[in-house]
Every structure is written in structure tokens, then in C-alpha cells.
Short mmCIF file of C-alpha atoms in Angstrom, two decimals:
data_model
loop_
_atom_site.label_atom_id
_atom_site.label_comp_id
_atom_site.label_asym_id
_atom_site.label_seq_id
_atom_site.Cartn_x
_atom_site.Cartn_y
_atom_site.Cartn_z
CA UNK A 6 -19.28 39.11 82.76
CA UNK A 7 -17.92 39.37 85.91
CA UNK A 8 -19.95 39.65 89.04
CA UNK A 9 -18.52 43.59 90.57
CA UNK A 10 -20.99 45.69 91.72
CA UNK A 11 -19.67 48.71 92.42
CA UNK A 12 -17.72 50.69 90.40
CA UNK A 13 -13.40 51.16 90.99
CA UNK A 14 -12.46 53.09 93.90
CA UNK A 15 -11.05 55.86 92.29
CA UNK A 16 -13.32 56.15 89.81
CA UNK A 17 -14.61 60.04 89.10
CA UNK A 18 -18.39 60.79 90.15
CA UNK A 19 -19.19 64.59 88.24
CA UNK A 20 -21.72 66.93 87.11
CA UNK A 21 -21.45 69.11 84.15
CA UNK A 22 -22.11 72.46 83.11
CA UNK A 23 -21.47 75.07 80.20
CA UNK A 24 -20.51 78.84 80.36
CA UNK A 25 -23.17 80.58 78.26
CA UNK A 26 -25.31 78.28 79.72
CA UNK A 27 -25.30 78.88 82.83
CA UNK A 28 -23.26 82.33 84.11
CA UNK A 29 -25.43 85.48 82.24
CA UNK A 30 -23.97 88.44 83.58
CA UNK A 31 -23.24 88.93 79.69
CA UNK A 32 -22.67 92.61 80.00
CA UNK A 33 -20.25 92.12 83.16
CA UNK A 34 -16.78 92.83 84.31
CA UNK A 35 -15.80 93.54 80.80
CA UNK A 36 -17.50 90.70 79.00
CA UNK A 37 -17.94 91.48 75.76
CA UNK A 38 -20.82 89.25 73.03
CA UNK A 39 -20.21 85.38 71.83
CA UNK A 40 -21.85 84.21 68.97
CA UNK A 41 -24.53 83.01 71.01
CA UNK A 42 -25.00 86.57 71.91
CA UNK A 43 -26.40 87.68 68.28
CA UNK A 44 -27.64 84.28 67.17
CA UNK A 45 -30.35 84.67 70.48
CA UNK A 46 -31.32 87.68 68.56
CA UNK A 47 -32.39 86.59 65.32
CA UNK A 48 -35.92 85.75 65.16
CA UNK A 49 -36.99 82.12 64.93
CA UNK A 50 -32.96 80.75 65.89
CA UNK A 51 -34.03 80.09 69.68
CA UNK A 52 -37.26 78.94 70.96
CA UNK A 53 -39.52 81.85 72.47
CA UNK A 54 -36.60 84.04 71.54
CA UNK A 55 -35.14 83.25 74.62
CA UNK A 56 -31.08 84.06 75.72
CA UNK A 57 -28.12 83.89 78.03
CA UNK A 58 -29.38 86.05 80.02
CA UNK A 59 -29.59 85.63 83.43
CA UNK A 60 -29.41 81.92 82.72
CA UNK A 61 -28.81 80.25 86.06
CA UNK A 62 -27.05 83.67 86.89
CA UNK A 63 -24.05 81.31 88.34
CA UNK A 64 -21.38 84.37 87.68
CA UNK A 65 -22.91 85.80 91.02
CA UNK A 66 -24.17 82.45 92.53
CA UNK A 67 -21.03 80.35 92.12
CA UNK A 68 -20.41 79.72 95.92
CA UNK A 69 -24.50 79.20 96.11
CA UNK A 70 -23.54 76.48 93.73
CA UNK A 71 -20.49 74.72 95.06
CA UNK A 72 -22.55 74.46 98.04
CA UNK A 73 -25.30 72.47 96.36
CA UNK A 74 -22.54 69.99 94.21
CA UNK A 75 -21.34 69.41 97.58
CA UNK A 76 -24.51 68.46 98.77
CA UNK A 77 -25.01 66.41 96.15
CA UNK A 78 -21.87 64.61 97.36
CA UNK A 79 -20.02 65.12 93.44
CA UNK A 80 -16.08 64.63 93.44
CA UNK A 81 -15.55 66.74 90.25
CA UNK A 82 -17.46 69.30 88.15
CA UNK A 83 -16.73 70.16 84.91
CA UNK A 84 -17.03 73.46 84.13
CA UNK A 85 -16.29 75.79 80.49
CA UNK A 86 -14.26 79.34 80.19
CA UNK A 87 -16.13 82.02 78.69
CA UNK A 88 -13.70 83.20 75.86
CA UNK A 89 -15.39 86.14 75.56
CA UNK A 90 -14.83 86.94 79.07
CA UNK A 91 -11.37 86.22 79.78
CA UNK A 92 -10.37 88.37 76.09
CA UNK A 93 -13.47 90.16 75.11
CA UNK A 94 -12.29 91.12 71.59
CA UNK A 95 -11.03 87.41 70.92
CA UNK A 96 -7.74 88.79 70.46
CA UNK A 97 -5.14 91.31 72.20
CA UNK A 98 -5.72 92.47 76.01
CA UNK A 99 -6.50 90.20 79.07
CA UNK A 100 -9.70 91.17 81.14
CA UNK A 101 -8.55 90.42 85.05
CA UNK A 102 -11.86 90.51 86.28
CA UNK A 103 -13.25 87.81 83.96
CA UNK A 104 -10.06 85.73 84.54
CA UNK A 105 -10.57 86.20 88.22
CA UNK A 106 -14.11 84.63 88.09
CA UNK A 107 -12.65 81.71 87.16
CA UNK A 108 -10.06 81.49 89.85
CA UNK A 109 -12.54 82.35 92.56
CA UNK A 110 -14.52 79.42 91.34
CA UNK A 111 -11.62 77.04 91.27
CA UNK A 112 -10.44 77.93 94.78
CA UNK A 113 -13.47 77.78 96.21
CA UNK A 114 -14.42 73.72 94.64
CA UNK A 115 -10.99 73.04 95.79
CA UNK A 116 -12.21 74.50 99.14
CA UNK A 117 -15.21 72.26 99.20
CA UNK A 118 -12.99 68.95 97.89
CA UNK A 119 -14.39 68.97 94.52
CA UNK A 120 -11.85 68.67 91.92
CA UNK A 121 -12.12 71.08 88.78
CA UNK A 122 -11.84 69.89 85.14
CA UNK A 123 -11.56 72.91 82.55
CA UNK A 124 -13.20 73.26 79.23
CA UNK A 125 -11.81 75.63 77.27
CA UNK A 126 -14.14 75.78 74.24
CA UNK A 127 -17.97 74.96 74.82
CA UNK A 128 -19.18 77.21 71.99
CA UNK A 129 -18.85 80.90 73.15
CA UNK A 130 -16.75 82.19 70.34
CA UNK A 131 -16.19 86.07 70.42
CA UNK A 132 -18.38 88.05 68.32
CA UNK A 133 -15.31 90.12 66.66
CA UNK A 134 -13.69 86.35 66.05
CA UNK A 135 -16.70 85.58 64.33
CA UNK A 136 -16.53 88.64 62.28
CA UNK A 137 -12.48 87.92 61.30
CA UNK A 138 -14.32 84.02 59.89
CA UNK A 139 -14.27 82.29 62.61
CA UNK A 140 -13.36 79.39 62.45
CA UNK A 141 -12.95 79.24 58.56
CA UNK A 142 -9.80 82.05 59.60
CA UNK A 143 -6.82 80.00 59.18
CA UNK A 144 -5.36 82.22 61.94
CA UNK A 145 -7.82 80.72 64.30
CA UNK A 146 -5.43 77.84 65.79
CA UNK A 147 -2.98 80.80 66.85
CA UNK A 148 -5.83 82.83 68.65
CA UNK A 149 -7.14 80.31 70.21
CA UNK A 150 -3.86 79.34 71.48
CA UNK A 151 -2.62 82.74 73.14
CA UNK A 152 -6.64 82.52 74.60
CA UNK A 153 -5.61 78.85 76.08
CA UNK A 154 -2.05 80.61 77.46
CA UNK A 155 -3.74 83.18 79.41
CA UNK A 156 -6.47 80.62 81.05
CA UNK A 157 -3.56 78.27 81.87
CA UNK A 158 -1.51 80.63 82.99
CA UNK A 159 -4.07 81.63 85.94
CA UNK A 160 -5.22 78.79 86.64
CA UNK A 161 -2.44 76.03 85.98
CA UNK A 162 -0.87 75.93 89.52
CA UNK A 163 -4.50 74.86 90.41
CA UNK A 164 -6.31 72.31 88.04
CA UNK A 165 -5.12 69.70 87.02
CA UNK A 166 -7.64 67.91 84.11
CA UNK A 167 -8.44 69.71 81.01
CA UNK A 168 -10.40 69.46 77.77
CA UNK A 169 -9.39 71.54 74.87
CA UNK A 170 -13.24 71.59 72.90
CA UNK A 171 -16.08 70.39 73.43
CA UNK A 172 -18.00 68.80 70.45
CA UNK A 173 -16.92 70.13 67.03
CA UNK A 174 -19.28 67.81 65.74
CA UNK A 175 -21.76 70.01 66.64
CA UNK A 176 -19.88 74.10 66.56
CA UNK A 177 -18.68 72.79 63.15
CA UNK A 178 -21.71 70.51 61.76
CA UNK A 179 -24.46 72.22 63.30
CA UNK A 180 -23.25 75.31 63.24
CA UNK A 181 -21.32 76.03 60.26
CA UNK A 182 -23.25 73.14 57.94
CA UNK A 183 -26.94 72.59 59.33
CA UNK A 184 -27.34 76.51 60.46
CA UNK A 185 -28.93 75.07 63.49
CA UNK A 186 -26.51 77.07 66.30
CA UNK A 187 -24.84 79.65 66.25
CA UNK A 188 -23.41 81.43 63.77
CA UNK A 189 -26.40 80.16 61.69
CA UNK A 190 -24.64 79.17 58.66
CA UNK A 191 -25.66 76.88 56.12
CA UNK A 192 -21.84 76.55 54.53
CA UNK A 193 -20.52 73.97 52.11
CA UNK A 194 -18.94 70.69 52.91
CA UNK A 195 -15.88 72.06 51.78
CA UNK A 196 -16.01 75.00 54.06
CA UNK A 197 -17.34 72.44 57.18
CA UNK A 198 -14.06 70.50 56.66
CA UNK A 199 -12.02 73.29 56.13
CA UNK A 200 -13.58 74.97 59.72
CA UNK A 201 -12.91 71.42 61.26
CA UNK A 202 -9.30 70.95 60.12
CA UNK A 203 -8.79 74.30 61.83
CA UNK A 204 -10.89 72.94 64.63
CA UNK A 205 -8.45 70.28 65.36
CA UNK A 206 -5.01 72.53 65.19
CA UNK A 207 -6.43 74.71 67.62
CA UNK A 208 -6.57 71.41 69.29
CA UNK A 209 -3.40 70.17 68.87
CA UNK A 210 -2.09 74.09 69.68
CA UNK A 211 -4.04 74.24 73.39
CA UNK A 212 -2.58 70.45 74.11
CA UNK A 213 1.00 71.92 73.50
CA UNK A 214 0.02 75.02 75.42
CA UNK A 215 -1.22 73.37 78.77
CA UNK A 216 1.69 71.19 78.72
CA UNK A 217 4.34 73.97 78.16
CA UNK A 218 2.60 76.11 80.75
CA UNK A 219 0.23 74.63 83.15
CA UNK A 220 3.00 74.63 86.91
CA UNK A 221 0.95 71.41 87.95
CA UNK A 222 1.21 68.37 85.88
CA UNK A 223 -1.72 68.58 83.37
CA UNK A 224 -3.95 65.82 82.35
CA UNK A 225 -5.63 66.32 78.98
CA UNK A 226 -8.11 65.71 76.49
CA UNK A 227 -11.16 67.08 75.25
CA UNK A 228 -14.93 65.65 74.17
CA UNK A 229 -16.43 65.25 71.11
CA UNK A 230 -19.42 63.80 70.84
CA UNK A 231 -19.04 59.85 71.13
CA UNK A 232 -21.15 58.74 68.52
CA UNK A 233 -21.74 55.36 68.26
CA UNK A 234 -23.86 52.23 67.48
CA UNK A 235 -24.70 49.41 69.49
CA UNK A 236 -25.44 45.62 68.01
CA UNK A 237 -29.08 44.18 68.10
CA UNK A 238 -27.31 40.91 69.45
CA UNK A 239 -24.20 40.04 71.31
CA UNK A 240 -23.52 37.96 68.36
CA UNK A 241 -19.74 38.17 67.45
CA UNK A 242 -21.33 39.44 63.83
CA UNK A 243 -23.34 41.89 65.37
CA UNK A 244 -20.85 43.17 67.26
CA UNK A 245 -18.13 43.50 64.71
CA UNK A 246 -20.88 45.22 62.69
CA UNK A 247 -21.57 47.75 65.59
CA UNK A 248 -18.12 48.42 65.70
CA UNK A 249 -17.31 48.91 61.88
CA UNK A 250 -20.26 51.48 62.05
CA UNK A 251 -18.79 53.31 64.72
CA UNK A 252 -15.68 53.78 63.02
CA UNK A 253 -17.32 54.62 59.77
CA UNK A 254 -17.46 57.95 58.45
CA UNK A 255 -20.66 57.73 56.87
CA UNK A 256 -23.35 55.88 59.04
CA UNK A 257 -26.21 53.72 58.27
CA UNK A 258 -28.65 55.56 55.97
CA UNK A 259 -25.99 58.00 54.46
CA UNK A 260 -26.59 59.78 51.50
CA UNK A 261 -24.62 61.79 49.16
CA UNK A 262 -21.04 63.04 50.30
CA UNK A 263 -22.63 66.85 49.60
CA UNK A 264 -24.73 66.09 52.79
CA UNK A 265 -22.93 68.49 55.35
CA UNK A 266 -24.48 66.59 58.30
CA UNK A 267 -23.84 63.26 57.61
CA UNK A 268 -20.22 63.85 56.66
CA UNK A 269 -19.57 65.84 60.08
CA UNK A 270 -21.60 63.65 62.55
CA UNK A 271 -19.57 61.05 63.21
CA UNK A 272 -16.93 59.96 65.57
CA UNK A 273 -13.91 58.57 63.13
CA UNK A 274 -13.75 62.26 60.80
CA UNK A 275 -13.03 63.89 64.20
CA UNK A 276 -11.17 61.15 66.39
CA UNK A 277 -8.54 59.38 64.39
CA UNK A 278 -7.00 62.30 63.42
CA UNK A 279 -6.52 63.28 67.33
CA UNK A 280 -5.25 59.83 68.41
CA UNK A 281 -4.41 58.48 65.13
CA UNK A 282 -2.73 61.08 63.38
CA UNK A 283 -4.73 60.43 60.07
CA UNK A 284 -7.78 61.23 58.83
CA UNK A 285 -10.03 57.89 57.57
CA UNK A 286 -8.37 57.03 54.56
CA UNK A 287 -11.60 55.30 52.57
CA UNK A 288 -13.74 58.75 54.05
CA UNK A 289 -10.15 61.21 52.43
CA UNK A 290 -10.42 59.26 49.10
CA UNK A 291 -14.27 59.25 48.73
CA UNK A 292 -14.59 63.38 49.63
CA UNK A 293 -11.66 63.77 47.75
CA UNK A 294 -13.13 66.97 46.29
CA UNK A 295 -14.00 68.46 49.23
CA UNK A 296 -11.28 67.80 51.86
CA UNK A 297 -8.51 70.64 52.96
CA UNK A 298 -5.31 71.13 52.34
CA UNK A 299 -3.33 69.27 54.62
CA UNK A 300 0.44 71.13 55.20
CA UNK A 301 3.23 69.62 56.29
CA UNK A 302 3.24 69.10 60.72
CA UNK A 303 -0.04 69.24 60.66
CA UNK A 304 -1.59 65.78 61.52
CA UNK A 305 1.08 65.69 64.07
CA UNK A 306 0.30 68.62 65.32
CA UNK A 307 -3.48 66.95 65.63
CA UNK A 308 -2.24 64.05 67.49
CA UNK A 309 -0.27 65.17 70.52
CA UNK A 310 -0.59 62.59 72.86
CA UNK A 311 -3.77 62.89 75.15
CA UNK A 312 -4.25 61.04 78.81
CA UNK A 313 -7.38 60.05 78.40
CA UNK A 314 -10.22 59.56 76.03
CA UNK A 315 -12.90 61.70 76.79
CA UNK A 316 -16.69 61.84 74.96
CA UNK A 317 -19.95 63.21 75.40
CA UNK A 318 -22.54 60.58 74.89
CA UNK A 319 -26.49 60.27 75.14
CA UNK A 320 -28.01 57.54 72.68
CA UNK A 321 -26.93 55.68 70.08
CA UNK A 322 -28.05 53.39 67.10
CA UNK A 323 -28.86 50.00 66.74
CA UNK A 324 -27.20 47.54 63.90
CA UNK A 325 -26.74 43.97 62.92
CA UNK A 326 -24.88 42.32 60.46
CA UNK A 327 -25.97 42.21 56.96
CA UNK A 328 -24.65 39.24 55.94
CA UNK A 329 -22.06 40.90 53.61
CA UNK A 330 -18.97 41.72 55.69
CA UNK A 331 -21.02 45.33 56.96
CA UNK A 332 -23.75 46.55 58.97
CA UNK A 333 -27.67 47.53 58.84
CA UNK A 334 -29.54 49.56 60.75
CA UNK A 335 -32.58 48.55 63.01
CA UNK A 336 -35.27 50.27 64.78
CA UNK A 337 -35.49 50.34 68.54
CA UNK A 338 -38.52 48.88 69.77
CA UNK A 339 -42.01 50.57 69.32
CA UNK A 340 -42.60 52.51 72.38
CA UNK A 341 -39.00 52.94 73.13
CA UNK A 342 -38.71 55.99 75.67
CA UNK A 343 -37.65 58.88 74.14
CA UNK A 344 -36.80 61.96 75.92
CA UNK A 345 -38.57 65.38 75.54
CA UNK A 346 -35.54 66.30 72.80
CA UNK A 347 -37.07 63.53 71.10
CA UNK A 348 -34.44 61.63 71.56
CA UNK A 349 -34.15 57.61 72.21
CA UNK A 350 -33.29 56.27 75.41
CA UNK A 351 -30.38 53.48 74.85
CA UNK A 352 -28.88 52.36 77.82
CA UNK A 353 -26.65 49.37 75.76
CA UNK A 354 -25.39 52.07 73.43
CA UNK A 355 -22.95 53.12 76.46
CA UNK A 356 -21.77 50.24 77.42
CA UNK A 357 -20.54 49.72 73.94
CA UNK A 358 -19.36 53.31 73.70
CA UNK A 359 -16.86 52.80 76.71
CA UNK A 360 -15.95 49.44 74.93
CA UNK A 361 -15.14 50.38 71.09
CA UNK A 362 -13.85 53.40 71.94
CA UNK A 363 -11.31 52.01 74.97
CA UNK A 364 -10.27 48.93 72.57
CA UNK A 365 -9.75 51.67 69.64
CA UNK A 366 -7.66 53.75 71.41
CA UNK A 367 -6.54 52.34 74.74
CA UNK A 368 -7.13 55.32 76.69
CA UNK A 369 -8.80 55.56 79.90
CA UNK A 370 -12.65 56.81 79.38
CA UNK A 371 -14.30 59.66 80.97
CA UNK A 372 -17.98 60.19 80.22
CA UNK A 373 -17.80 63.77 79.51
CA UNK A 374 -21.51 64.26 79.54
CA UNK A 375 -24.98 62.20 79.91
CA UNK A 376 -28.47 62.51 80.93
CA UNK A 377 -31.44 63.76 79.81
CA UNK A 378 -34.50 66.04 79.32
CA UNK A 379 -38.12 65.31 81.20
CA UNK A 380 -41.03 67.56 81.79
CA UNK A 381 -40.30 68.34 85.63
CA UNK A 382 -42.96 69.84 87.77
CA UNK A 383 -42.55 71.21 91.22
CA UNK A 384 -44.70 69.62 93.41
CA UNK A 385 -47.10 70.43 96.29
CA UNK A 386 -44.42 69.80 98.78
CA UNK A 387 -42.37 71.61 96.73
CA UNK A 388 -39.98 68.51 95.45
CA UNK A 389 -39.14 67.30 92.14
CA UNK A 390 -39.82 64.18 91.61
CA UNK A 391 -38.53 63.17 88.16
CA UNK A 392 -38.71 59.23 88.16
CA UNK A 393 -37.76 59.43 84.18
CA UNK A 394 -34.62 60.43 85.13
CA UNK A 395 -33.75 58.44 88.16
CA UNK A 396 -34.39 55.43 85.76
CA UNK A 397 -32.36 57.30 83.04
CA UNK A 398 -29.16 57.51 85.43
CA UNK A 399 -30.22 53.88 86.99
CA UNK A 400 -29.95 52.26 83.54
CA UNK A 401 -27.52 53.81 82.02
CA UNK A 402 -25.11 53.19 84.62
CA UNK A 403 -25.72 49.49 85.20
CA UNK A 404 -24.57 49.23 81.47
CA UNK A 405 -21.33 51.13 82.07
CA UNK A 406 -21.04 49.44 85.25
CA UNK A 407 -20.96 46.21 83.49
CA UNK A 408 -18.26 47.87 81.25
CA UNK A 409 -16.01 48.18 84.16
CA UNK A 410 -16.70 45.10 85.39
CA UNK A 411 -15.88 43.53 81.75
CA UNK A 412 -12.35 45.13 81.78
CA UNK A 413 -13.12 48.68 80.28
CA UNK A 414 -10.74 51.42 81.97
CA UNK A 415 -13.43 53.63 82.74
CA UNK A 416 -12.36 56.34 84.79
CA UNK A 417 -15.31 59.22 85.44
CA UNK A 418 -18.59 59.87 84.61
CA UNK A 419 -20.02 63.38 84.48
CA UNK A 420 -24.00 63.53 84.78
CA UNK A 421 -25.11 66.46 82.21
CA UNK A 422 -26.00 69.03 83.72
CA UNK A 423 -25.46 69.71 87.42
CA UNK A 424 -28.71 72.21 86.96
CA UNK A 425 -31.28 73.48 84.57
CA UNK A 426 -29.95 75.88 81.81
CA UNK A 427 -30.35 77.36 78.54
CA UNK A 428 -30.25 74.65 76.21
CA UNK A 429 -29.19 76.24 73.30
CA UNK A 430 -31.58 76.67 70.45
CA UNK A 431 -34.39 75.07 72.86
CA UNK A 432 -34.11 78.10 75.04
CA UNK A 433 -35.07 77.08 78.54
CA UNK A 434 -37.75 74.51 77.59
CA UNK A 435 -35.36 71.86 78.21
CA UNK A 436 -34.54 70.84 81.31
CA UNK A 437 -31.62 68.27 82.22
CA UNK A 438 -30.51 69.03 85.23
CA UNK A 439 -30.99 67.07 88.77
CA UNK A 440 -31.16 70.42 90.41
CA UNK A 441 -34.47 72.29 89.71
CA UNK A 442 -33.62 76.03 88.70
CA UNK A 443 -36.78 78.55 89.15
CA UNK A 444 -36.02 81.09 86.28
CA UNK A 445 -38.19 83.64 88.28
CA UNK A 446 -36.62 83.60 91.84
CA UNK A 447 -33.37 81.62 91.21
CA UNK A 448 -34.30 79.36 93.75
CA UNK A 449 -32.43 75.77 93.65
CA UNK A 450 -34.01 72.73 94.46
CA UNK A 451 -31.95 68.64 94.27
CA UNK A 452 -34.64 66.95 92.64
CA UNK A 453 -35.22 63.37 93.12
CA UNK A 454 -32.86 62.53 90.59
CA UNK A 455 -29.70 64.02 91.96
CA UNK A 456 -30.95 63.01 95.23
CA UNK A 457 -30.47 59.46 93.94
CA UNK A 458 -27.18 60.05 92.14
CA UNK A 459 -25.95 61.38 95.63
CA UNK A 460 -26.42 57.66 96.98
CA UNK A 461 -25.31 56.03 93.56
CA UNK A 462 -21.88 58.31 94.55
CA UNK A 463 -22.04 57.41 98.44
CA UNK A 464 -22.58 53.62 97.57
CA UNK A 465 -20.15 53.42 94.08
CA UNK A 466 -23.19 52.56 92.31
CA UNK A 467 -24.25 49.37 94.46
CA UNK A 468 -27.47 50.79 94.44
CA UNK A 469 -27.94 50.46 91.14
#
């Protein structure tokens, strides 16, 4: 390994950040209900029954919060479009005023040297969409297209870097197959790959859309989750068994093909299509009963050419060889951290994220999201001092440090999220961000945390 301690000059220091997450205002300026909307209404979907509303109430805070990622010292901030907002029905007429939101915000990053990346799908789907099927519609590539013109169209002469979905391992999986987000639905396998396979043509459709459209010369990808597995030794078994399990569609400890969630959460179902133009041919033949009809033009409509590989990644698995040509899991160590989502804390499983998934597909890598959730408490001097996460960031990027300095084009890292928010079906009794959001007063406070990812940005991560 070489001996760099800093990361490239170039390279991109973010923050992330979701519409529903963050902007409430649900009711404004012609915004009309998501998904999320109704799902925070059924009883026992979202913890305390808790909603998107006011959230962080960024809609009317934005500049507030430009001001503190400029504090923070952040070169980028990613950022999703409310489709609801910008065409309330789904389909059909434009709303200005929830396109100009948008366009306010970009200027006024630009203003502060902080360069915009656009989401265009982070899970907001438009009630009456929802109500048409979704994302089972087979119309739904076409919708989301025209939705993807009109964003582009106001704000292609500006931004530059886009991202077409975020995550369909979780708005199809989760959503569609586990019931665990929203819509709620507890659907077949067949119907989960049938909503996926329209997942990724509305993919392929935005790419060709921001290309054809955007008046500054787009960059573009998007971020699934980057799910993958780390070895238990840098043995050249273990590693080659790390890497088959990545690339496998069904992971250690799969069981029957019927299982919604194990077929859907994985990284190969959902990335070699995009930048292989196939779908795994051992996963096609093995689910042959449950896999969509594939018409002619569509994988390559899948696999327009992207700039960059981009993924969302927070933990990963452990595996070694097994001494037959595959791969085993293993358990972390007992006492492992583990976040308050209960999940592990596995620095290594990033650096061998940027690795497999940079010698797979020879992109450039962005870290589209990572961090995590601690119990943060505000204290008498009225600071946040959340030392799980400062080691959280710390560790994790000394391992993708090392990938750079081992050769991996790693170009950006976005810490998730730039502030507290609604976290979904945990309501607000998660908390990742490394600015402290009062729910109460809307006060903003840089905890310790992003004060320490302000000098990890000042120094290039020499203080690591």
C-alpha cells in the first residue's frame, strides 16, 4: 500500500440529504401527496406515527442551510427533487412554484461555491402515480421521463452531476416485497422484478433525457445501494471469495428464490444490467419462473453509458473462502459496534466496496451516501458532542483513503446526512446528521462530528 495521506486534489468532499426528508411544507406552492404522504398515516408503518411534516422545514430554510454547509466547509451537496412538487398529479401540468424552489436552491449553493448534484428519484412517488400501479405500470418509464424533462429543463444550464434513482433496492425490495416503506406492499417476486425492470427503463429513459436536454454538459449516474462483502483475510482466497459474493445474486445464507428480499437485495440483479447490459445469467436461469419479459431495446436501453459509478454504502458482510471454489459467511467480532439502526459498524467493507466495484466496472466512484445513527444529546454548553460518529467518519475514511492510495479512482464522498431528518419508517428517532436539528425550535447546531469533517475537508483527510 502506498504511503499518501491525503486524499487527490480534486477529489469531492459532500453532504447528503433527501426531499421528503427534509423540506415539509407538504401542502405548499401546489405540492400535492407522495406515497410517503399516506403510508405516515397508517397506523403502526412509522414509529410514533410520526411524518414529513415540518421535517427540517428546509423548503423555507434553504438559504439558513447553505449557510451552515458552507460553514461546514462542504464542496458539494447532494440534494433530491420532490416529484410531487415539480408535477403534483405525477402526470400532465408543470407547477412553477415547486420548480422554482429548486432553482432558488441551486443558485444560491452556486452562490456560496458549493456545487449541486441532483437526485431525481429518492422515493417521493406521487400519490395519483401510485394509484395508476406505480411502478408495476408499464407506462411508468415514460412518466418518469417527461418528470426528468421538466427538472432538466430548469435546471440544466446550471448543474452539472446527476443521479437518476436512488436505491431501488430498497423502493422496490422494501417497498413493493418486504411492505416495510411505502406503499406497504407485500407483492410477489414476480411482481418485485417486474416493478424493478420498470425501475431500470425509467433509468435508462432519464439518462437519455439529461443528455438530450441538460444546455451544460451533464455528468451522470445514479446510486443504488452498494452492497457488498468484505474478506475475513487479505488472503488472495478470501478475497476472490468476497468478491464472488458481491457479485452474487443470492448472498450468503439465501434461501428459497420465493424470498422477495433476498432476491432484490443485492448489488449484481440491479447493477449489471445498468453497466453491463445483462441481467446475471446463473440468477435469469435459476428465477426463471419469475423474471419479466424482456422486449426487444430494452437492456440497451438499461445500459446507456454512465460517467461514473455511484453507490450508497454503510456496512457490509464478512466472508472467507470455503475451500470449494465459493464463499462463507462469518460473524464480526462479539462486541462489534453497531449503530442505533442496529446496524454493524465495518470500516474494511468500504474499502473493498470502492475496490470490487471500480475493478468491475472501471468507473470513477462516488460514495453517494455514509454515516450513521447515535443517540446525540445536547449538552450543558449546548454542543453535541457525538464521539461515535467522529470515529465512524475517522475510520471509515482511513479505509477509503487507503483505497485511493491503492489505485482506486475514487472521486467524492458524500457524508449522509448533512442534518437530522425523518428517517423513514424510524420517524425522527434516528438521527444521522453532523448538524443537530431541534424539532421544536428549528434551531441548527454543527455537532462535533461535522465540526471534525470540516477539518478532514480543510486538511484532505490528513487528519485522519
Amino acid at each position: 500500500m502506498s504511503a499518501v495521506t491525503q486524499f487527490p486534489q480534486d477529489f469531492c468532499w459532500g453532504a447528503a440529504t433527501s426531499s421528503f426528508q427534509i423540506e415539509g411544507a407538504l401542502d405548499a406552492d401546489g405540492r400535492k401527496p407522495s406515497i410517503w404522504d399516506h403510508f405516515c398515516r397508517q397506523p403502526g408503518k412509522v414509529f410514533r406515527s410520526h411524518g414529513g411534516e415540518p421535517a427540517c422545514d428546509h423548503y423555507h430554510r434553504f438559504r439558513e442551510d447553505v449557510q451552515v454547509m458552507k460553514a461546514l466547509g462542504l464542496k458539494a451537496y447532494r440534494f433530491s427533487i420532490a416529484w410531487p412538487r415539480v408535477i403534483p398529479d405525477g402526470v400532465g401540468s408543470i407547477n412553477a412554484k415547486g420548480l422554482e424552489f429548486y432553482s432558488q436552491l441551486v443558485d444560491e449553493l452556486l452562490a456560496n461555491g458549493i456545487t449541486p448534484f441532483v437526485t431525481l428519484y429518492h422515493w417521493d412517488l406521487p400519490w395519483s402515480l401510485h394509484l395508476r400501479g406505480g411502478w408495476l405500470n408499464p407506462e411508468i418509464p415514460n412518466w418518469f421521463a417527461d418528470y426528468a424533462a421538466a427538472v432538466v429543463d430548469k435546471l440544466g444550464d446550471r448543474v452539472e452531476h446527476w443521479f437518476t434513482l436512488n436505491e431501488p433496492q430498497v423502493f422496490i425490495g422494501l417497498a413493493y416485497g418486504a411492505g416495510w416503506h411505502a406503499p406497504g406492499h407485500k407483492m410477489s417476486l414476480a411482481e418485485n422484478l417486474l416493478a424493478g425492470h420498470h425501475a431500470l427503463l425509467a433509468h435508462g429513459r432519464a439518462v437519455q433525457v439529461i443528455r438530450a436536454r441538460a444546455k451544460r454538459k451533464p455528468k451522470v449516474g445514479w446510486a443504488p445501494v452498494a452492497i457488498s462483502y468484505f474478506p475475513e483475510s487479505e488472503t488472495p482466497e478470501d478475497i476472490e471469495a468476497a468478491r464472488l459474493a458481491t457479485f452474487s445474486v443470492s448472498g450468503p445464507g439465501a434461501h428459497s428464490p420465493e424470498e422477495v428480499h433476498r432476491v432484490t437485495w443485492n448489488s449484481a440483479w440491479w447493477m449489471e444490467p445498468v453497466y453491463r447490459g445483462e441481467y446475471p445469467k446463473e440468477a435469469w436461469s435459476r428465477l426463471e419462473a419469475f423474471v419479466p419479459r424482456v422486449a426487444d431495446g430494452d437492456m440497451k436501453l438499461i445500459s446507456q453509458p454512465l460517467d461514473f459509478f455511484g453507490g450508497n454504502h454503510y456496512h457490509g458482510d464478512q466472508v472467507k473462502a470455503d475451500g470449494k471454489g465459493g464463499w462463507a459467511a462469518t460473524h464480526t467480532p462479539t462486541g462489534n459496534p453497531v449503530t442505533t439502526m442496529k446496524w454493524d459498524t465495518t470500516p474494511r467493507s468500504i474499502y473493498w466496496a470502492a475496490k470490487f466495484f471500480h475493478d468491475r466496472y472501471k468507473l470513477p466512484v462516488y460514495f453517494t451516501e455514509n454515516g450513521t445513527a447515535t443517540t446525540d444529546f445536547v449538552s450543558p454548553d449546548g454542543q453535541i458532542h457525538d464521539g461515535g460518529r467522529t470515529e465512524y467518519i475517522r475510520c471509515y475514511l482511513r479505509e477509503l483513503r487507503r483505497a485511493c492510495a491503492d489505485g482506486v479512482s475514487v472521486a467524492g464522498y458524500f457524508y449522509w446526512s448533512l442534518m437530522d431528518n425523518f428517517e423513514w419508517a424510524e420517524g425522527y428517532s434516528q438521527r444521522f446528521g453532523i448538524v443537530h436539528v431541534d424539532y421544536a425550535t428549528q434551531k441548527r447546531t454543527i455537532k462535533d462530528s461535522g465540526k471534525f469533517y470540516r477539518e478532514v475537508i480543510a486538511t484532505r483527510g490528513s487528519n485522519l
